Short mmCIF file of C-alpha atoms in Angstrom, two decimals:
data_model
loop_
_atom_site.label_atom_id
_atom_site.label_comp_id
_atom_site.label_asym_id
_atom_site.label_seq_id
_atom_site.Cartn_x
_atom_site.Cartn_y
_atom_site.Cartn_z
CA UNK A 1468 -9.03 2.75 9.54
CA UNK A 1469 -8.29 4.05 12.61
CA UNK A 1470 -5.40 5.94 13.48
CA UNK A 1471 -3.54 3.36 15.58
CA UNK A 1472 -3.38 0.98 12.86
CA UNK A 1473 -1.37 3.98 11.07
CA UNK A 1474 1.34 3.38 13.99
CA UNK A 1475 2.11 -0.14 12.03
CA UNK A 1476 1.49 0.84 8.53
CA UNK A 1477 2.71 4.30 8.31
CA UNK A 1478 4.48 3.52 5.10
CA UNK A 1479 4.45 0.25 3.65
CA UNK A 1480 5.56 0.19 0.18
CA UNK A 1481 4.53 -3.40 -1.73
CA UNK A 1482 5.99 -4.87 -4.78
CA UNK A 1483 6.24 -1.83 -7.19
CA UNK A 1484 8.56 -3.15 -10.36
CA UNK A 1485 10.09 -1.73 -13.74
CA UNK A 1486 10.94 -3.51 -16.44
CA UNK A 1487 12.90 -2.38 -19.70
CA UNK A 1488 10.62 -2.27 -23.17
CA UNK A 1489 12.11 -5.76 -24.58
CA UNK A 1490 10.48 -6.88 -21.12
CA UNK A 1491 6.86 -5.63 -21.57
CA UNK A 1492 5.86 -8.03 -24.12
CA UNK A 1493 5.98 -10.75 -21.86
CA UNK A 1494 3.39 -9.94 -19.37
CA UNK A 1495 0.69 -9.45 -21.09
CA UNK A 1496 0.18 -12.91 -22.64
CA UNK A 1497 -3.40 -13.11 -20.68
CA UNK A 1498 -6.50 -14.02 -22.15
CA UNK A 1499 -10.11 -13.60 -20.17
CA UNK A 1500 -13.30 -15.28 -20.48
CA UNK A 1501 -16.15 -13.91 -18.56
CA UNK A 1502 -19.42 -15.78 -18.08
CA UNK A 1503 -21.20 -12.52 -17.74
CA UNK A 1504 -20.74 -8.89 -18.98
CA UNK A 1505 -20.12 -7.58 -15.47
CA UNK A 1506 -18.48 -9.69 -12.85
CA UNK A 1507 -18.71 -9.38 -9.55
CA UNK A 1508 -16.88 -10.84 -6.71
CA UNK A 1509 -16.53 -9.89 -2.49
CA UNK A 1510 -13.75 -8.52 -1.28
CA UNK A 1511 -12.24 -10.20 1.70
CA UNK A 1512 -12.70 -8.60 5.39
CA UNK A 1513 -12.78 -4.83 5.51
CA UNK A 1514 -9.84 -3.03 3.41
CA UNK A 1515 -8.31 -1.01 6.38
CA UNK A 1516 -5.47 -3.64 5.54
CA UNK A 1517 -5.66 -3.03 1.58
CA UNK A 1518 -8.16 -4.49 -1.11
CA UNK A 1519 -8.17 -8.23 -0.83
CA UNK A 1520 -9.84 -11.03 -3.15
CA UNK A 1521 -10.20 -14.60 -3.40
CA UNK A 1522 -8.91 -16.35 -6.60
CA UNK A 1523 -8.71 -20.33 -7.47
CA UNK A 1524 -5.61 -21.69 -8.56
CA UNK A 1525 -5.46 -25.41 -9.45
CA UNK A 1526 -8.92 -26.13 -7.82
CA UNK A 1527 -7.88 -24.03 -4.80
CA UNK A 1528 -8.39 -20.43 -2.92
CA UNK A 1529 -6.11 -18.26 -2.13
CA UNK A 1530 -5.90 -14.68 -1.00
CA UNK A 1531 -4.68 -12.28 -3.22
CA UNK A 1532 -4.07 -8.02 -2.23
CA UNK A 1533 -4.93 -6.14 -5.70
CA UNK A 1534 -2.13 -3.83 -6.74
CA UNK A 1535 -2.20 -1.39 -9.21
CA UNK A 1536 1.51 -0.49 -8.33
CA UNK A 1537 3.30 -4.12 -9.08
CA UNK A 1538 3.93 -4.57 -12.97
CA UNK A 1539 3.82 -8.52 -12.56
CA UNK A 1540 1.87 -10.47 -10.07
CA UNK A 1541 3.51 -11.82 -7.93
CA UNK A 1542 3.27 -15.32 -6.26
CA UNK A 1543 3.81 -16.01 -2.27
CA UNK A 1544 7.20 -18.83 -2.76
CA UNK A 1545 6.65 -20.18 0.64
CA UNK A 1546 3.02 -21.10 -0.58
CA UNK A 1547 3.80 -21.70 -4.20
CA UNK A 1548 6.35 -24.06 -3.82
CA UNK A 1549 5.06 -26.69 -6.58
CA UNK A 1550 4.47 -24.15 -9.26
CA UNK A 1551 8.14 -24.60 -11.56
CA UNK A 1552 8.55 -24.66 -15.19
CA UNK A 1553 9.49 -20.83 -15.69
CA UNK A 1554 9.44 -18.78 -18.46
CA UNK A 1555 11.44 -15.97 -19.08
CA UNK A 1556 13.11 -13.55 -16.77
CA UNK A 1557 12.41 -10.52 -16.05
CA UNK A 1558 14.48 -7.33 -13.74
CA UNK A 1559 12.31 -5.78 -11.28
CA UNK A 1560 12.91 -3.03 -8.90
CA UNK A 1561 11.44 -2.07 -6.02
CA UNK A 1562 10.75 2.26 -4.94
CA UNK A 1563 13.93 2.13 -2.81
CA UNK A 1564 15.65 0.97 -6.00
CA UNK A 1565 16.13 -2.96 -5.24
CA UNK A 1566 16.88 -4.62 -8.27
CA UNK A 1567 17.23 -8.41 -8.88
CA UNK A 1568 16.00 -10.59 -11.71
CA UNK A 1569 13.32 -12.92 -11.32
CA UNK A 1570 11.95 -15.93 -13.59
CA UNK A 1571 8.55 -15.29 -14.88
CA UNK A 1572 5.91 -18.24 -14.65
CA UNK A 1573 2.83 -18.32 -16.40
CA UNK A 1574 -0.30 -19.47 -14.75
CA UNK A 1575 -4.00 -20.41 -14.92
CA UNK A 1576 -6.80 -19.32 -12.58
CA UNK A 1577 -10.30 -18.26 -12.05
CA UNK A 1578 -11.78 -14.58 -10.06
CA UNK A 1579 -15.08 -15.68 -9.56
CA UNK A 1580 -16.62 -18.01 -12.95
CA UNK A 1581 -14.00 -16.12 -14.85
CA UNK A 1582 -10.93 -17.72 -16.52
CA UNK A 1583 -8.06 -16.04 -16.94
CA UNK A 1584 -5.23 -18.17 -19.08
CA UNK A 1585 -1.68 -17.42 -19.23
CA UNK A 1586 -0.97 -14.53 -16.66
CA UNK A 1587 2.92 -14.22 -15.71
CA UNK A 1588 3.52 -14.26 -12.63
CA UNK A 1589 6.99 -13.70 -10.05
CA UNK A 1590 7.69 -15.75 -6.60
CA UNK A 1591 8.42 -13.54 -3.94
CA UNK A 1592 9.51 -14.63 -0.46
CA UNK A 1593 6.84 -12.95 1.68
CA UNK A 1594 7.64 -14.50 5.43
CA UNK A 1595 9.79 -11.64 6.81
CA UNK A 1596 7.16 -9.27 5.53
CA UNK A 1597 4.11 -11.33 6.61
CA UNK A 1598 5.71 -11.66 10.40
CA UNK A 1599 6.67 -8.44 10.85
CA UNK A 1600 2.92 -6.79 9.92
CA UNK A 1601 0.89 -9.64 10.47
CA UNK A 1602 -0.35 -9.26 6.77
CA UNK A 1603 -1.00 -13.17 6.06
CA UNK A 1604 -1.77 -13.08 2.13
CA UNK A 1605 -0.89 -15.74 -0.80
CA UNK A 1606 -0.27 -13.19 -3.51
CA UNK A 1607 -0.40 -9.89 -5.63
CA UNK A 1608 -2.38 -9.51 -8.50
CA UNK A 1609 -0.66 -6.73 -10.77
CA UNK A 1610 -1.06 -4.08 -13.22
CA UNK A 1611 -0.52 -6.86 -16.11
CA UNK A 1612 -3.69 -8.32 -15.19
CA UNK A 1613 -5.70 -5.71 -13.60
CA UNK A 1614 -4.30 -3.25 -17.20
CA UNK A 1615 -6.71 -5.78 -19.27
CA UNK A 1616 -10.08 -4.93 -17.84
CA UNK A 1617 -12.39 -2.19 -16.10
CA UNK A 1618 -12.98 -2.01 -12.63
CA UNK A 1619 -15.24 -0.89 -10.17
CA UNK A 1620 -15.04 -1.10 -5.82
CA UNK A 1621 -18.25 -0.21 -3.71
CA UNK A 1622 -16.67 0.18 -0.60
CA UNK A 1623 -20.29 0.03 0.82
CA UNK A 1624 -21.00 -3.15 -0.48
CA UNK A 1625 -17.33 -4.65 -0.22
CA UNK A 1626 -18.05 -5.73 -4.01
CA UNK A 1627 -15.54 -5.67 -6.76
CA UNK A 1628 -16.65 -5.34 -10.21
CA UNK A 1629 -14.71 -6.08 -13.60
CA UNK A 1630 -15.83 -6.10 -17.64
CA UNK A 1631 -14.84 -5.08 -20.58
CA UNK A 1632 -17.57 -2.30 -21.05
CA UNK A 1633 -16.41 0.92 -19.21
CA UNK A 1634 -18.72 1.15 -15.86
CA UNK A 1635 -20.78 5.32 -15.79
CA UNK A 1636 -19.42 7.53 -13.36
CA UNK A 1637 -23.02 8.18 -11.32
CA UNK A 1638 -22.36 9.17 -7.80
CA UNK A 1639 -18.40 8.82 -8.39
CA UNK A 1640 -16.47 12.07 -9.41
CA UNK A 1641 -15.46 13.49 -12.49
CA UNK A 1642 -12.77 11.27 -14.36
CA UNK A 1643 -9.14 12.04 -14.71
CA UNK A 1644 -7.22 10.72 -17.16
CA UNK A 1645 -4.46 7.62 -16.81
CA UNK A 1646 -1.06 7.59 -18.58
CA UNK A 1647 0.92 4.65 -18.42
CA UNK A 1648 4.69 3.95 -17.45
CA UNK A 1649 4.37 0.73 -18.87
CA UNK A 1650 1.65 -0.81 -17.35
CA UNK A 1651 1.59 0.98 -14.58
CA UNK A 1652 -1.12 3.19 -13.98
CA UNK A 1653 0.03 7.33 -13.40
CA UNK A 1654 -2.25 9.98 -13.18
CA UNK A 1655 -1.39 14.09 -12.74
CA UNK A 1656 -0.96 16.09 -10.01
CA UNK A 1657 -1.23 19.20 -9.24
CA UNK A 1658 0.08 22.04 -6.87
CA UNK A 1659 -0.92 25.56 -8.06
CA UNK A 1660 0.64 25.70 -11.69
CA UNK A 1661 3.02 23.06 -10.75
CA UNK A 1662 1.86 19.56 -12.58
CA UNK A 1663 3.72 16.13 -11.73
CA UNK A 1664 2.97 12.76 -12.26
CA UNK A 1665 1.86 10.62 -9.60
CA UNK A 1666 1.49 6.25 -9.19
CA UNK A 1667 -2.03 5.17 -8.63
CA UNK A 1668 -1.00 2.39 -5.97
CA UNK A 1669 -3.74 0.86 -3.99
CA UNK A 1670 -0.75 -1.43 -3.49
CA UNK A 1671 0.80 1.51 -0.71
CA UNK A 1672 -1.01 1.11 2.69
CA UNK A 1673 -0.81 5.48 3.05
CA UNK A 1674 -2.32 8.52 1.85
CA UNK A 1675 -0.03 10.80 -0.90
CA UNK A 1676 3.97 10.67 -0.82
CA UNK A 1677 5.27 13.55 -2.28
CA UNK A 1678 8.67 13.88 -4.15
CA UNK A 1679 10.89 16.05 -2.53
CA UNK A 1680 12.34 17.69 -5.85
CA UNK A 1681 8.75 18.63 -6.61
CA UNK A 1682 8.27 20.43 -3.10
CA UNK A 1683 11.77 22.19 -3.41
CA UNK A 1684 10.55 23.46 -6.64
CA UNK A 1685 7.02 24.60 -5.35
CA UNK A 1686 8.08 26.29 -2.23
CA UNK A 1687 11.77 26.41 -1.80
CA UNK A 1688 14.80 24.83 -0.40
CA UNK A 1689 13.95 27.11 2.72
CA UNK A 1690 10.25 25.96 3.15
CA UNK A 1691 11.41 22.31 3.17
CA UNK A 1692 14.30 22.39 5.36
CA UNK A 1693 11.83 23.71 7.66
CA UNK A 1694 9.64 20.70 7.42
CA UNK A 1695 9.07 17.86 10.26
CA UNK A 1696 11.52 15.60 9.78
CA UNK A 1697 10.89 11.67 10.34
CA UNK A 1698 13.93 9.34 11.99
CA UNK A 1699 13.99 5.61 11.95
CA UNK A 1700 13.10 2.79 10.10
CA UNK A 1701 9.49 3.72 7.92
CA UNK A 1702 9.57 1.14 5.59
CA UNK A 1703 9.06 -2.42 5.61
CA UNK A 1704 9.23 -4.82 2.49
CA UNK A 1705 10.07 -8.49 2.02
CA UNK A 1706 13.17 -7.50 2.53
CA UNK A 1707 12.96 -6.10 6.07
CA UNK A 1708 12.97 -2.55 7.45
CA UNK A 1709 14.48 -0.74 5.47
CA UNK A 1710 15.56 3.25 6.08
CA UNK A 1711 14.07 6.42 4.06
CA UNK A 1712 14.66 9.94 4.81
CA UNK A 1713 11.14 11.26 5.04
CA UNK A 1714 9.15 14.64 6.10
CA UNK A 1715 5.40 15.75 6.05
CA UNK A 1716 3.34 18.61 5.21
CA UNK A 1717 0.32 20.23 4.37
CA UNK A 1718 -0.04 21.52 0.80
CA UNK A 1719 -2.30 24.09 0.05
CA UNK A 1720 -4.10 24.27 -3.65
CA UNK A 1721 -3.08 20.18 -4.21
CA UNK A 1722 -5.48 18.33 -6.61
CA UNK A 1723 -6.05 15.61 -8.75
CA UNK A 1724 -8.30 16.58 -11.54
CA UNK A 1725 -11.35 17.94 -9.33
CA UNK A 1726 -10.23 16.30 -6.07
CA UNK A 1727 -9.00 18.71 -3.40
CA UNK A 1728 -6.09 17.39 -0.87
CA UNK A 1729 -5.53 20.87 0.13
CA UNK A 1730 -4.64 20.83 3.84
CA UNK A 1731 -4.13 17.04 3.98
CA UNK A 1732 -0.86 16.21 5.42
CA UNK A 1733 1.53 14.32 2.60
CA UNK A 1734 4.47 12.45 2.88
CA UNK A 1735 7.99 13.91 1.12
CA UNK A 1736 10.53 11.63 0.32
CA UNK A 1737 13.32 10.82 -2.11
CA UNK A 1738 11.01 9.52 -4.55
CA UNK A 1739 10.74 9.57 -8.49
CA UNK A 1740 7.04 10.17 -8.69
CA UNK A 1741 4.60 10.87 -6.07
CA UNK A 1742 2.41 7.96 -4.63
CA UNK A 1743 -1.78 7.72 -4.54
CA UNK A 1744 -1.97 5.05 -1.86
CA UNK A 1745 -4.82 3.40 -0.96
CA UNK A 1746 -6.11 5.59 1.95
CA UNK A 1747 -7.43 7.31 -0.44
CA UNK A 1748 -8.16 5.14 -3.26
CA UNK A 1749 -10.24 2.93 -0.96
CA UNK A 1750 -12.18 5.32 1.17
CA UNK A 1751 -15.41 6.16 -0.88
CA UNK A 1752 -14.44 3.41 -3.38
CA UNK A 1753 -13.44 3.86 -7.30
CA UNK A 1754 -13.82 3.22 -10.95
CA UNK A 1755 -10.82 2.31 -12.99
CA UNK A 1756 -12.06 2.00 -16.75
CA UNK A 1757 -8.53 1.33 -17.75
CA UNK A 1758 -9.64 0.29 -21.50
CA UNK A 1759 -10.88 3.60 -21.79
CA UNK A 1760 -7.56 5.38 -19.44
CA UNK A 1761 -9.71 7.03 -17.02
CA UNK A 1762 -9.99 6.69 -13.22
CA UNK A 1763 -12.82 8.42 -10.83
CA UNK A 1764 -12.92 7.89 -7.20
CA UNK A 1765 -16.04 7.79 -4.98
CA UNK A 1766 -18.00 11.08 -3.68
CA UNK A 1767 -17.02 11.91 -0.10
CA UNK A 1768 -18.82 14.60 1.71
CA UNK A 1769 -16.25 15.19 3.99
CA UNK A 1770 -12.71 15.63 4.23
CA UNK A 1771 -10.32 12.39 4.21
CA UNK A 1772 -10.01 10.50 7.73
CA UNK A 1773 -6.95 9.81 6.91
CA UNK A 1774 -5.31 13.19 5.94
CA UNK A 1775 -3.57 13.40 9.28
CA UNK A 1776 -0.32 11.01 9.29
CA UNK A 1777 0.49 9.12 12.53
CA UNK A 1778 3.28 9.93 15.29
CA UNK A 1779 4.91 6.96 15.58
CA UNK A 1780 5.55 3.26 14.28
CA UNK A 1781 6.38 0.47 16.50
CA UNK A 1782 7.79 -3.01 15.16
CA UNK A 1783 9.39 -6.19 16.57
CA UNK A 1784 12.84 -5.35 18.17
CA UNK A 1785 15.53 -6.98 15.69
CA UNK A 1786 17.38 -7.78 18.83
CA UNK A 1787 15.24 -9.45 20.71
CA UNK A 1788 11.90 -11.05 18.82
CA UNK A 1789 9.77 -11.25 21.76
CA UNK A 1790 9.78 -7.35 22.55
CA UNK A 1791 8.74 -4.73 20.69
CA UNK A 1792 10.09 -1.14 20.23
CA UNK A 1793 9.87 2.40 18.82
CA UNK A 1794 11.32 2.11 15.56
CA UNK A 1795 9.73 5.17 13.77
CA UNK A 1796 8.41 8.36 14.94
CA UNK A 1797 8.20 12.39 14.10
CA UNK A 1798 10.21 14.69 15.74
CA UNK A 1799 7.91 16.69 16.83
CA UNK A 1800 7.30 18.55 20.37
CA UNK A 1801 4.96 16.10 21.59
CA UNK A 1802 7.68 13.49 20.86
CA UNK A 1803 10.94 15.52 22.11
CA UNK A 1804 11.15 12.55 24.65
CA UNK A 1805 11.14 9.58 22.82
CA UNK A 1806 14.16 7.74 21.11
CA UNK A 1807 14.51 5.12 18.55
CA UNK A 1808 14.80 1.46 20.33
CA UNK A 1809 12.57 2.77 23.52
CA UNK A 1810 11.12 -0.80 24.21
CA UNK A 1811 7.30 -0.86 24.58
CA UNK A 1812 6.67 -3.09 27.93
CA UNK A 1813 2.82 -1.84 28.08
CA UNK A 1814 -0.17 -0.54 25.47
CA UNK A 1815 -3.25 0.25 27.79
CA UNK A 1816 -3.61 -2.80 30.50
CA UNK A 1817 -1.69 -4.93 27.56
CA UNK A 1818 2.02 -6.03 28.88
CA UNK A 1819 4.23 -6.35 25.57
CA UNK A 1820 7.20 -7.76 26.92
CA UNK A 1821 7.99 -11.65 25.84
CA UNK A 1822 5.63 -11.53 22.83
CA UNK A 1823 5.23 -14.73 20.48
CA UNK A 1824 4.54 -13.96 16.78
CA UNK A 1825 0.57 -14.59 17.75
CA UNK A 1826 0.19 -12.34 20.80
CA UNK A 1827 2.21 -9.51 18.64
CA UNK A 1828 -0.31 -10.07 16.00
CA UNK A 1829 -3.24 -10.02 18.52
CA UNK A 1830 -2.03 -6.95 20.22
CA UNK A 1831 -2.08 -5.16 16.18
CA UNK A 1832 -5.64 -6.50 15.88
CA UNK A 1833 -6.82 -4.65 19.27
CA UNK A 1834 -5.30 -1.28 18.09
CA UNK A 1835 -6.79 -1.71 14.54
CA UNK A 1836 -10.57 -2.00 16.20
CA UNK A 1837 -10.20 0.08 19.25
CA UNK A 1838 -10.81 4.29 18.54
CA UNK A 1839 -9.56 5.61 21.87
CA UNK A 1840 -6.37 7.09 23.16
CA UNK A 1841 -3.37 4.68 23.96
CA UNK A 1842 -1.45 4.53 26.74
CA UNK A 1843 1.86 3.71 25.70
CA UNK A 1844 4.59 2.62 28.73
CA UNK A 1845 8.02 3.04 27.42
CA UNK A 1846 11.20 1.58 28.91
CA UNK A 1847 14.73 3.02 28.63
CA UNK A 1848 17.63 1.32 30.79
CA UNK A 1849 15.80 1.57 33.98
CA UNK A 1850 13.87 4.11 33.37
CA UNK A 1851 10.27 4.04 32.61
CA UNK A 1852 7.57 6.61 31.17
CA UNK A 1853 4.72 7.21 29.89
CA UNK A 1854 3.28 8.74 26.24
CA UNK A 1855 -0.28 9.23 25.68
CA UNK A 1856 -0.92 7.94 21.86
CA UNK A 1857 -3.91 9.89 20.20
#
């Protein structure tokens, strides 16, 4: 990915649940049948925009982000209307600590010639979230179905691979080992002496978010005050934008297992573990042999693209749906002139003023695919200016 998608998806945190232990039994009903010892099936499009499959439900396709940070899968209600006849319930709560309880259905479908019977399932209303990031998708396969195999992504082959024998580790990494907060996948971090756990999320369209207690404890009260601070609105969920007091940095001596992030910059928020999004997980690909509780990711031989976090996020104005507007950004020298709200009338030779839902989603698509320097026009009252976007 580039780093003016990173101005839309800074920090987009998908459907990441608890559930209490009388809960846990319930979701993992599933059985498998596989017509071959390893399956294999193409991701769809590139996975700048997360890891993306096609699976048949009832006869028909649908697309499907895999998310090792959702408990439960989770079902698109505006495209599942006709599925009823639910189960149990179950609470779920998202990272900002959204709870609601949802009914659980159970549900039949195929990844490729596989069958996989009796999978629970939640509906989720995804509209708000799908028309604000132009993220058109028809579901989330969890951690309750992705917990019951092993899996492997070559990123150079856009191939996903699944069995129950545990794939080798040639030309990936050295394993680290998984524990498991229910069925969600955790591995270990580690700064210097300090160890902390962290969510393996391919589900979180970012790099690392680091909890703020753990950096206070690390380097001080002192060293974090000092820190870049974030203002606006990072976050967006099915629920809308949603606030989060957030701050980067580069951390010297952080690893996972033999993987170096020193120097990357990280995320600190509020948060109860830190996050493993998949900016990482995705780049050189990865094996998850869950069976066995061991994950290894792909052998880069070069720093992370993405280890530098972008300046800004812009969104739809909540005011007025046809303009768009600064709704995010680091405050930071080279942005001592911006403000939140500053309405974007002009990216490049692009006017943004009266956008319909397509032409906002078009205008994402040429900053995905285009490498270059923006040049964003800002307008404030009636006053205009300009900001160079690297």
């Amino acid at each position: 990915m580039n780093k003016s998608i990173c101005v839309f998806f800074l920090f987009i945190l998908n459907f990441n649940f608890s559930q209490t232990i009388n809960d846990q039994e319930h979701l993992f009903n599933g059985e498998i049948k596989l017509e071959k010892t390893v399956e294999t099936i193409s991701t769809l499009g590139d996975t700048d925009n997360g890891l993306f499959i096609e699976i048949n439900i009832n006869n028909k396709n649908y697309k499907f982000l895999i998310d090792t940070g959702a408990s439960v899968s989770v079902l698109n209600d505006q495209i599942f209307k006709d599925i009823d006849n639910p189960g149990k319930t179950i609470k779920v709560k998202d990272l900002l600590g959204n709870e609601e309880e949802k009914d659980l259905f159970y549900l039949d479908f195929k990844i490729g010639e596989s069958q996989w019977s009796n999978f629970a399932f939640v509906k989720f209303d995804f509209s708000k979230f799908s028309k604000n990031e132009c993220l058109k998708y028809d579901g989330i396969i969890g951690a309750n179905v992705l917990k019951k195999l092993n899996w492997k992504f070559v990123k150079t082959e856009n191939k996903l691979f699944f069995s129950k024998d545990p794939f080798t580790y040639e030309s990936f990494n050295k394993p680290v080992l998984v524990q498991w907060a229910g069925n969600i996948p955790i591995v270990e971090l580690k700064v210097n002496d300090h160890k902390f756990l962290a969510l393996l999320d391919t589900g979180h369209f970012g790099g690392i978010i680091f909890p703020d207690y753990s950096y206070i404890k690390e380097f001080g009260f002192g060293a974090f005050y000092n820190l870049t601070k974030g203002k606006g609105d990072p976050i967006s969920t099915v629920a809308g934008r949603q606030k989060l007091s957030l701050k980067k940095a580069q951390i010297e001596n952080l690893s996972l297992g033999n993987y170096n992030f020193s120097g990357y910059e990280v995320t600190v928020a509020a948060m109860k573990f830190s996050n493993i999004g998949n900016k990482i997980i995705l780049e050189n690909g990865f094996i998850f042999n869950f069976l066995n509780s061991e994950i290894a990711f792909g052998i880069s031989e070069q720093k992370s693209k993405y280890a530098i976090l972008p300046k800004i996020k812009i969104c739809k104005s909540e005011t007025n749906k046809n303009q768009i507007e600064l709704c995010f950004f680091w405050k930071e020298s080279d942005n001592k002139n911006l403000k939140l709200g500053d309405q974007i009338i002009q990216i490049d030779s692009i006017a943004t003023t009266n956008l319909n839902d397509t032409q906002y989603c078009s205008l994402l698509d040429y900053l995905r695919h285009k490498n270059s320097s923006k040049k964003v026009t800002f307008k404030r009252g009636s006053k205009e200016f300009d900001y160079i976007l690297n």
